Short mmCIF file of C-alpha atoms in Angstrom, two decimals:
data_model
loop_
_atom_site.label_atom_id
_atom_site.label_comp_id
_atom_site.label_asym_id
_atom_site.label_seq_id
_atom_site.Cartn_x
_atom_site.Cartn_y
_atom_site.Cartn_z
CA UNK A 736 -1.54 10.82 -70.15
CA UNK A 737 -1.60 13.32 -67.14
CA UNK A 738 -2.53 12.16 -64.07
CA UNK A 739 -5.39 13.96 -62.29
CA UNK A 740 -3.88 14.37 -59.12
CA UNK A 741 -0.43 15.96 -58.49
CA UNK A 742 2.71 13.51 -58.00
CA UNK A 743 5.26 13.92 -55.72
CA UNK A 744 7.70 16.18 -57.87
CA UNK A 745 10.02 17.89 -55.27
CA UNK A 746 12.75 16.98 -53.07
CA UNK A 747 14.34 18.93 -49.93
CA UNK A 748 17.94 17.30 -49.38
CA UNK A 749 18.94 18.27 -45.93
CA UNK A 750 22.72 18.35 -45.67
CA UNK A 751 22.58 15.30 -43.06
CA UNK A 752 22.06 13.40 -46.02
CA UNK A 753 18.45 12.74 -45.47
CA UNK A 754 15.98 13.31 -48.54
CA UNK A 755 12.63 14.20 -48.35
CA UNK A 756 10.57 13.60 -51.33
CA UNK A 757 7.18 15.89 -51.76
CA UNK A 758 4.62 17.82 -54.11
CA UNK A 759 5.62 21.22 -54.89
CA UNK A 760 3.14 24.43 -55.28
CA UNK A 761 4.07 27.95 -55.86
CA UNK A 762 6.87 28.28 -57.96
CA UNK A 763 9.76 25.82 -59.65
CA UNK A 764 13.08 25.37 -59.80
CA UNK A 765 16.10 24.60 -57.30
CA UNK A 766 16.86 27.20 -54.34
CA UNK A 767 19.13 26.67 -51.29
CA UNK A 768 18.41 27.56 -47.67
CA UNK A 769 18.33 27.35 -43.95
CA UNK A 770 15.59 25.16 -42.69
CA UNK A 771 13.88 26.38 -39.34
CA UNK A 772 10.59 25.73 -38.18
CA UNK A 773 8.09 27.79 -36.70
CA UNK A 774 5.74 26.41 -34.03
CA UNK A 775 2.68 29.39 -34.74
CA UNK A 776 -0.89 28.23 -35.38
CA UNK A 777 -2.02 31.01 -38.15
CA UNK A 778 -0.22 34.27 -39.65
CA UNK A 779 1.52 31.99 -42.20
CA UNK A 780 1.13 35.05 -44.36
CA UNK A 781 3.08 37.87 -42.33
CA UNK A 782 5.66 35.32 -42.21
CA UNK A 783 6.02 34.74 -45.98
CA UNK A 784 6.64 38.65 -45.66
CA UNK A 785 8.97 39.33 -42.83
CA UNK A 786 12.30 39.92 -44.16
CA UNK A 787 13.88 38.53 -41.23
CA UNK A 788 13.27 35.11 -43.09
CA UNK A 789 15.51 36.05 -45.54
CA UNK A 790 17.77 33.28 -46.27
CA UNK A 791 15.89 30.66 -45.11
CA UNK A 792 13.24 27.69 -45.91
CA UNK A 793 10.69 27.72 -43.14
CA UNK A 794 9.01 24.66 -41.77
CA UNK A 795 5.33 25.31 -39.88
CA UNK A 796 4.77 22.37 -37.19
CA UNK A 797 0.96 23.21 -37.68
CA UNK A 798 0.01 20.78 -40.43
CA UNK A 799 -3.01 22.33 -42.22
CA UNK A 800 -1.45 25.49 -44.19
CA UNK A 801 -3.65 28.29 -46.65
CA UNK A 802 -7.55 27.42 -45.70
CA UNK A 803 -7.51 31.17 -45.34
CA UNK A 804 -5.86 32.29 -48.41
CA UNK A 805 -3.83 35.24 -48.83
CA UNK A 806 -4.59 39.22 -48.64
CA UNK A 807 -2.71 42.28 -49.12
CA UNK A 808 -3.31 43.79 -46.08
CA UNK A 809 -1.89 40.96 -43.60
CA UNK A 810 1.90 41.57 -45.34
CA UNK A 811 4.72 42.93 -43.29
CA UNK A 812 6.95 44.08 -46.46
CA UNK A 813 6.17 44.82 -50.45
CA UNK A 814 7.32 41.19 -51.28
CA UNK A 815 8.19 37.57 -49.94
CA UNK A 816 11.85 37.00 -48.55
CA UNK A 817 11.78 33.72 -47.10
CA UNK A 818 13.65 31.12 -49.47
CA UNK A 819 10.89 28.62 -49.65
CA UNK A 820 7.92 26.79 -47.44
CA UNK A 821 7.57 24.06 -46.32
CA UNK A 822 4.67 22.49 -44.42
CA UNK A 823 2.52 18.97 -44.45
CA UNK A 824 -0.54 19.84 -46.02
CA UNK A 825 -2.12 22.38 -48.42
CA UNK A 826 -5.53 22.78 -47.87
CA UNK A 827 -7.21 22.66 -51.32
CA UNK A 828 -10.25 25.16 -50.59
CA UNK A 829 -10.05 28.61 -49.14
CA UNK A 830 -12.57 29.82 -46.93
CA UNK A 831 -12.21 33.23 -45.48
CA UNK A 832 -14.02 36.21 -46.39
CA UNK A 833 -10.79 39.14 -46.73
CA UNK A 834 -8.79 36.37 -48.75
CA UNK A 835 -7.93 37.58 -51.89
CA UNK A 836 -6.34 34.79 -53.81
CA UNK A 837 -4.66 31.45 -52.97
CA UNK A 838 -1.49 30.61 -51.09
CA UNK A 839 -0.39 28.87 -54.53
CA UNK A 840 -0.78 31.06 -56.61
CA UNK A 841 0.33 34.12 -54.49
CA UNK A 842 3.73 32.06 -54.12
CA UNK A 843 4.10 31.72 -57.92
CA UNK A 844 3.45 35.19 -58.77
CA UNK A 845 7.03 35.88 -55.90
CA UNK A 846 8.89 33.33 -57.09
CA UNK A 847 8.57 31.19 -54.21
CA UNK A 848 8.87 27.51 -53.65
CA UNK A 849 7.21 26.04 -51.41
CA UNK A 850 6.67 21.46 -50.19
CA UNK A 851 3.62 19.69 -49.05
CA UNK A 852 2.97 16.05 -47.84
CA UNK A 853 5.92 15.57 -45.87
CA UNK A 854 6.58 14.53 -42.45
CA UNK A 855 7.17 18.01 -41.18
CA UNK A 856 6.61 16.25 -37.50
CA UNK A 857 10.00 14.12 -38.14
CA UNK A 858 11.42 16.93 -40.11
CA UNK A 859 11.64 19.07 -37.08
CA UNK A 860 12.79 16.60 -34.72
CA UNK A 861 15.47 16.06 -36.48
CA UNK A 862 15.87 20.06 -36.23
CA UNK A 863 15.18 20.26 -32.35
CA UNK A 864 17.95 17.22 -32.28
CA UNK A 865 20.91 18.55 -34.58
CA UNK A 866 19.85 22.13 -34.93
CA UNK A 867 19.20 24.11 -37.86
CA UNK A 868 20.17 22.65 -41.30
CA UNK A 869 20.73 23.95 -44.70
CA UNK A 870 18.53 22.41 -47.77
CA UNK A 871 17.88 22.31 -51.22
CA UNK A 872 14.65 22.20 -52.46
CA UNK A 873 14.67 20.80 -56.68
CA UNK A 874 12.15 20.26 -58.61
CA UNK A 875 14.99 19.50 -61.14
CA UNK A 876 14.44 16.03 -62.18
CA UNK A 877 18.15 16.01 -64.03
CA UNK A 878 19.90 17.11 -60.90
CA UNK A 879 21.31 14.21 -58.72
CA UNK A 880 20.77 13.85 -55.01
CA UNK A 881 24.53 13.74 -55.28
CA UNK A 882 24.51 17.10 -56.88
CA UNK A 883 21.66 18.53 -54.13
CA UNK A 884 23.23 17.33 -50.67
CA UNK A 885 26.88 18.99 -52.29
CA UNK A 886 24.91 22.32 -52.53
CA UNK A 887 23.76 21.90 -49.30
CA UNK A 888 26.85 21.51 -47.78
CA UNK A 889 28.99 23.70 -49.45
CA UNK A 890 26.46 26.86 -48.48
CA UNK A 891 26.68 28.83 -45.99
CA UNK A 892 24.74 31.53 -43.60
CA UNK A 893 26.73 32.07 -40.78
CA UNK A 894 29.04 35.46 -41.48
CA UNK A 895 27.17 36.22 -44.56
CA UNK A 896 25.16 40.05 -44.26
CA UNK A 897 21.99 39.55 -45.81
CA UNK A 898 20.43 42.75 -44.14
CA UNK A 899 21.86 44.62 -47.45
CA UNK A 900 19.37 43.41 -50.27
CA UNK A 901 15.93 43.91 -47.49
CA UNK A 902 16.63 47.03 -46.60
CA UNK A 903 15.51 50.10 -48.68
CA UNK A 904 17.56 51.73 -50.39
CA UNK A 905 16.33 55.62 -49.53
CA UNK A 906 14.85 57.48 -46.83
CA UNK A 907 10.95 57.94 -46.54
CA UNK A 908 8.28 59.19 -44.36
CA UNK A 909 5.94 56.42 -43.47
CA UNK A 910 2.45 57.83 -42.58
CA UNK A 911 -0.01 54.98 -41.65
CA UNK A 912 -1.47 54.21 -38.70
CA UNK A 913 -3.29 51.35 -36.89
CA UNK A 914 -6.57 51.61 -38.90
CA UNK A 915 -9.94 51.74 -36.35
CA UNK A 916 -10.95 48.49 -37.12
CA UNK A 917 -8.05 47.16 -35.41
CA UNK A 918 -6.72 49.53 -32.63
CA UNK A 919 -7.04 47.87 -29.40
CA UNK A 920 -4.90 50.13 -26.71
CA UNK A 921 -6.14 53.14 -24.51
CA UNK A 922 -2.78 54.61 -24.56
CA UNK A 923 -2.69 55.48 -28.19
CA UNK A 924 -2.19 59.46 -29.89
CA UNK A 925 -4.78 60.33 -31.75
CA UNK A 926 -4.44 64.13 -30.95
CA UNK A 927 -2.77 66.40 -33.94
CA UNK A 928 -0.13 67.46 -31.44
CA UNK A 929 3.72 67.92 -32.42
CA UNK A 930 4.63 64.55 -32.66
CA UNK A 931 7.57 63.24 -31.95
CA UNK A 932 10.39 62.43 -34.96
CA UNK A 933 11.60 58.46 -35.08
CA UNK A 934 14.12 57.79 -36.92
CA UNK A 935 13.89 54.21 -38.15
CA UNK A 936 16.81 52.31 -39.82
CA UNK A 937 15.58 49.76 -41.84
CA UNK A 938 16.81 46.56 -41.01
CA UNK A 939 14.62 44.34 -42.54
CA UNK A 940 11.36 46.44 -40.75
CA UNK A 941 7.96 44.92 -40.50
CA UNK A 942 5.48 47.66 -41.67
CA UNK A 943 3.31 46.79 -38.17
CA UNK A 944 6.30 48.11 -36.49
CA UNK A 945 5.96 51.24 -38.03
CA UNK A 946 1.88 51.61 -37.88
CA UNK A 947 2.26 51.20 -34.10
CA UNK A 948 5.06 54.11 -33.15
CA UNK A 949 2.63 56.16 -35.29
CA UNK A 950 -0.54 55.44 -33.61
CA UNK A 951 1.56 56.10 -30.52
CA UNK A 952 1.91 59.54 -32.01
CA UNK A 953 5.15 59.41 -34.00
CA UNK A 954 6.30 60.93 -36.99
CA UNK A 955 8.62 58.21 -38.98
CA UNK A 956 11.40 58.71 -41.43
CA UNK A 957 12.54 55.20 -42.39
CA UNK A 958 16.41 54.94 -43.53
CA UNK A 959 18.63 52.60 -45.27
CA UNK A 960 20.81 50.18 -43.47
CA UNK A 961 23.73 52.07 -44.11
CA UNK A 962 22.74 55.25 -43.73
CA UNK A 963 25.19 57.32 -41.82
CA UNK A 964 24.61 58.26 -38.35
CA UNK A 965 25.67 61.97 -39.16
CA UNK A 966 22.98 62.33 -41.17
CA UNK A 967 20.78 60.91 -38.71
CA UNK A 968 20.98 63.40 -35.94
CA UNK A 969 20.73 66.48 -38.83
CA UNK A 970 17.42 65.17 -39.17
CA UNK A 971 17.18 66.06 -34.99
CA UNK A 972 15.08 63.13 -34.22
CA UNK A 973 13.49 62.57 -30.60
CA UNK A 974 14.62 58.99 -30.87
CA UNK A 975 16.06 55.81 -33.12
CA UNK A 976 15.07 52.60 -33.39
CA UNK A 977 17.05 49.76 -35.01
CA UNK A 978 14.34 47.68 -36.20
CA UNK A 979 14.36 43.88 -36.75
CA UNK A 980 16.16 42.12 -39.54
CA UNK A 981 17.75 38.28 -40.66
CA UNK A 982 20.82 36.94 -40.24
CA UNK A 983 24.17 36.80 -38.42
CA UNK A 984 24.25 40.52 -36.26
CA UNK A 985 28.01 39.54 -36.22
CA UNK A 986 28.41 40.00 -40.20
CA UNK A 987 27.15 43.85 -40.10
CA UNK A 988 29.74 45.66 -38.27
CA UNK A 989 28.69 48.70 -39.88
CA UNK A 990 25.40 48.85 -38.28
CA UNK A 991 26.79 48.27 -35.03
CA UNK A 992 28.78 51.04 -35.38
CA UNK A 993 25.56 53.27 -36.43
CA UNK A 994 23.92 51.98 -32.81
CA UNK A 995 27.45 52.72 -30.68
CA UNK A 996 27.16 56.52 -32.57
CA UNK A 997 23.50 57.11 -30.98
CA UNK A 998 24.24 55.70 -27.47
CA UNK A 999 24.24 57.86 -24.59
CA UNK A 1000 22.87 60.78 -27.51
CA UNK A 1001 19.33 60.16 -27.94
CA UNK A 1002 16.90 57.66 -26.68
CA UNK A 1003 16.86 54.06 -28.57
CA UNK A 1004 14.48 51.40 -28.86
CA UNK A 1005 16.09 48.29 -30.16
CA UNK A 1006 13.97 45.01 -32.12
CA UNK A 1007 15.33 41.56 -32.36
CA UNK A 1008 18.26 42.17 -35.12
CA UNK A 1009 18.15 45.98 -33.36
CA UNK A 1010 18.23 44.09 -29.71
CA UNK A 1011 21.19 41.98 -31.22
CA UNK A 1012 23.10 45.07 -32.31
CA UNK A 1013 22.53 47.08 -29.10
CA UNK A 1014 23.87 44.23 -27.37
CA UNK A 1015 27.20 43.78 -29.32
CA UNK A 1016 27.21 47.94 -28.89
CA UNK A 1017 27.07 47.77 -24.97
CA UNK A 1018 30.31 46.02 -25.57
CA UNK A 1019 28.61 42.17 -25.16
CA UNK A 1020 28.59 39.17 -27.62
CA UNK A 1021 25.94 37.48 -29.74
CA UNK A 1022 25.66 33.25 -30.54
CA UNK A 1023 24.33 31.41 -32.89
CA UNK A 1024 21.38 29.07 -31.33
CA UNK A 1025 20.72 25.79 -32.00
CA UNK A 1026 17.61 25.69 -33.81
CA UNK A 1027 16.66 29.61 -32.74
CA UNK A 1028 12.90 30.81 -31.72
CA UNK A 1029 10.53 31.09 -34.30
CA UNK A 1030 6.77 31.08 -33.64
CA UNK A 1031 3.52 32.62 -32.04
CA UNK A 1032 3.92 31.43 -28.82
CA UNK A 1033 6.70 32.03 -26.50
CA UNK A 1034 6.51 32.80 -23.00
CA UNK A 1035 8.68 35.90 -21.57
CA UNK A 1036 9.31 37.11 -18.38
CA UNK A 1037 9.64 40.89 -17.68
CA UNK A 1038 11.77 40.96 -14.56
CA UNK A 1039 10.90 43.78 -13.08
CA UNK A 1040 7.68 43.20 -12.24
CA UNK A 1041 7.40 39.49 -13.14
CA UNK A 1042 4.75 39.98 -15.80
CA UNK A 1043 4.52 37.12 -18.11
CA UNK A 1044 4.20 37.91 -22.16
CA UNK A 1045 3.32 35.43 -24.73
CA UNK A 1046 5.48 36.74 -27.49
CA UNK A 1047 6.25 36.09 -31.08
CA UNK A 1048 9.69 35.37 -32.54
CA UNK A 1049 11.92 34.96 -35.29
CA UNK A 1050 15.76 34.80 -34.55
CA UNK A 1051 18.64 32.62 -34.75
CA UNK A 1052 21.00 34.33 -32.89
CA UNK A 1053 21.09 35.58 -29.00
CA UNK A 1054 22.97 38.08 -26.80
CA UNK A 1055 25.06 36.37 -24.21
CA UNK A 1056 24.24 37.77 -20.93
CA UNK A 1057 27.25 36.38 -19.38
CA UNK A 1058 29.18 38.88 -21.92
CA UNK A 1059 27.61 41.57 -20.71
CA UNK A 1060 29.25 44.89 -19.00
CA UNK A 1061 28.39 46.36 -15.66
CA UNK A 1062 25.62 48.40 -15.92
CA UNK A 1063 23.73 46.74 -18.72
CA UNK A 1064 20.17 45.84 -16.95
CA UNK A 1065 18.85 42.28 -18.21
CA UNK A 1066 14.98 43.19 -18.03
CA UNK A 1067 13.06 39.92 -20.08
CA UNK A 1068 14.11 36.82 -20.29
CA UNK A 1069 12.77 33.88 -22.40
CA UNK A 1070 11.16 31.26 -20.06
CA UNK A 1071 11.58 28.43 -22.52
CA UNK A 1072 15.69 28.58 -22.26
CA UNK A 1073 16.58 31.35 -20.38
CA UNK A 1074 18.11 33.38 -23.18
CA UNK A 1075 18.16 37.29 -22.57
CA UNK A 1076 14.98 38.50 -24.15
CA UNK A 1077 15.12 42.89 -23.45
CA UNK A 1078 18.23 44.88 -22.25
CA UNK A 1079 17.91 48.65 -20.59
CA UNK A 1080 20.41 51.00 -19.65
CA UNK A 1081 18.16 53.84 -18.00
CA UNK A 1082 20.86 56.64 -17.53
CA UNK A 1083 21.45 56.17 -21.25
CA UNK A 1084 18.00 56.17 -21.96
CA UNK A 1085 18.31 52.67 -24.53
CA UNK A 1086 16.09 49.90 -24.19
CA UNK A 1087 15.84 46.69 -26.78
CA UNK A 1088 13.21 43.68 -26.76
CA UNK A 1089 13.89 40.37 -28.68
CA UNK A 1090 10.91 39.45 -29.89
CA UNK A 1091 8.24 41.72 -31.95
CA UNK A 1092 5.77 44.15 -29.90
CA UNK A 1093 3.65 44.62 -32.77
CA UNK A 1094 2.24 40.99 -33.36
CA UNK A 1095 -0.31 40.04 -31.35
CA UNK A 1096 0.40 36.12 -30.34
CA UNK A 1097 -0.81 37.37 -26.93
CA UNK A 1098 -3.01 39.02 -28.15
CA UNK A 1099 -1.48 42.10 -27.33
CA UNK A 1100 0.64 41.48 -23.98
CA UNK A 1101 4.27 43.15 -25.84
CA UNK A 1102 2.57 46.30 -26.98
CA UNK A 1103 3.13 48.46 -24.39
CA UNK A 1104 7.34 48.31 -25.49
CA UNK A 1105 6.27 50.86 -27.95
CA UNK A 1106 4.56 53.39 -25.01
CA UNK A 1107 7.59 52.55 -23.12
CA UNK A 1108 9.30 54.00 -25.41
CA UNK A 1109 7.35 56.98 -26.33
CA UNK A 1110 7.84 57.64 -22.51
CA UNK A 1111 11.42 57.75 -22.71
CA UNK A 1112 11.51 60.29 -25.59
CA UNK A 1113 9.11 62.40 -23.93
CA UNK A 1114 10.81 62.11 -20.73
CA UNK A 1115 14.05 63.06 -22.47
CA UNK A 1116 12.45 66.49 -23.96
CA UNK A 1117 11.22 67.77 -20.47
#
């Protein structure tokens, strides 16, 4: 006879041999990943759809996960890209009044797994202690933990380029804006003047990042991750940007490459894979971190004028500022562990952020990278 409440049916097998028995929601089956966990309070749903998450299981620190469901216009990308979730407890009620359908089931219908009712506090511990981990998640009774902990050790993310299978796959003119309801800066373009033509490789791009530049008053043409540079300036854009993405920056040579070809050409905004990419560019190196940055609420310091920015992040990987040539300007850093957080080079006219100007952790203290930019490629006209 079936039970009427839900059994612990799932494992996650970390490759430190712990395992970590739970109950599963979304969908079934056994998928392999990196497990980082992300310290931010809501937005569980833009994260499910950033395709920097590609690749990996993430953990949320705040316990109580999907009391306010899911809707379609809070995603940052057409589909979910994380590997699975993983969090302490699923609330069993939604109550919000733009939620369109449960966390579950919106999970099932992507193919998603996700884990509830484990110790997600002692799970990332263990993270903060020994770094980053790959998993298994199973809900494959026949498979061994034997079997599970070998999958999670013989897997690997480091060196592999997983910016390929996020990133479209041709060229298109994104159009939308911030809608009313939500613009909140002074500085926007709402004029029909001639705008000014971004070109936007894609990365892994989150679809705010695009609404912004436009409300700033830019036209976008969105390109593949591979798409070459030549073709690029026959479009005669005012400016690139290199948007964000997941992954080892190391593993895409090609698309550092496509940022050296623009340098010192037009004016370039770099985001956190971007920022990564300008960085190895410039002629500097990029590291692996030990558990990374991932959440709503990191504090930044812009060193110019010693403005403080609560930011959010998702990255795994850094830009050694010791690695860095003469002439490369360190403007942000992160105040948590003093890891470079924005790079300029004003005579070249390139400037790249680490974290993402278009969420709003702060609510809105990183939005003005986007004006900044705007600046520069107006600047660069006159």
């Amino acid at each position: 006879m079936e039970r009427p409440w839900k059994t612990t049916d799932l494992r996650l097998v970390l490759e430190d041999g712990s395992i970590w028995r739970g109950k599963s929601f979304g969908s079934s089956g056994t998928q392999v990943g990196e497990v980082v966990f992300n310290t931010s309070l809501t937005g569980y749903q833009e994260i499910l759809t950033d395709p920097s998450y590609a690749g990996q299981f993430v953990l949320m620190t705040q316990p109580h996960i999907g009391n306010t469901g899911v809707n379609f216009g809070d995603e940052e990308s057409q589909q979910c890209h994380l590997a699975g979730l993983v969090i302490r407890s699923l609330s069993p009620c939604v109550s919000n009044w733009r939620s369109q359908k449960t966390l579950s089931d919106y999970l099932k219908e992507r193919n998603i797994m996700g884990i509830s009712d484990i110790d997600t506090r002692a799970i990332t511990r263990r993270l903060r202690e020994d770094g980053s981990l790959i998993g298994v998640l199973s809900t494959d009774a026949f498979k061994t933990d034997e079997e599970l902990l070998h999958m999670s050790r013989t897997w690997h993310i480091v060196g592999k380029d997983l910016i390929t299978d996020v990133s479209c796959t041709e060229p298109y003119e994104w159009k939308d804006a911030t809608s009313d309801d939500w613009e909140f800066s002074n500085k926007v373009n709402t004029s029909n003047d001639t705008k000014l033509h971004v070109v936007a490789y894609d990365f892994g791009v989150k679809q705010n990042i695009l609404r912004r530049l436009v409300s700033y008053g830019c036209k976008i043409t969105v390109v593949p991750s591979k798409f070459p540079a030549s073709e690029v300036l026959k479009l005669n854009p005012d400016g690139v940007l290199f948007s964000n993405g997941p992954g080892d920056p190391s593993a895409v040579p090609y698309a550092v490459d496509s940022v050296r070809s623009f340098l010192g050409k037009l004016p370039v905004f770099g985001i956190c894979m971007g920022h990564q990419l300008l960085g190895q560019a410039l002629g500097g190196k990029t590291f692996k971190m030990k558990f990374g940055h991932h959440g709503g609420n990191h504090p930044v310091r812009h060193l110019p004028t010693g403005r403080i920015e609560i930011s959010a992040q998702n990255h795994n990987y850094a830009v050694d500022i010791a690695s860095l040539p003469e002439g490369v300007e360190v403007t942000h850093i992160n105040l948590n562990d003093g890891t470079c957080a924005g790079l300029t080079i004003p005579a070249m006219k390139v400037m790249s952020i680490q974290y993402h100007p278009e969420a709003s952790p702060g609510p809105h203290d990183a939005d003005p990278a986007f004006y900044d930019f705007v600046q520069m490629m107006s600047q660069n006209q006159a």
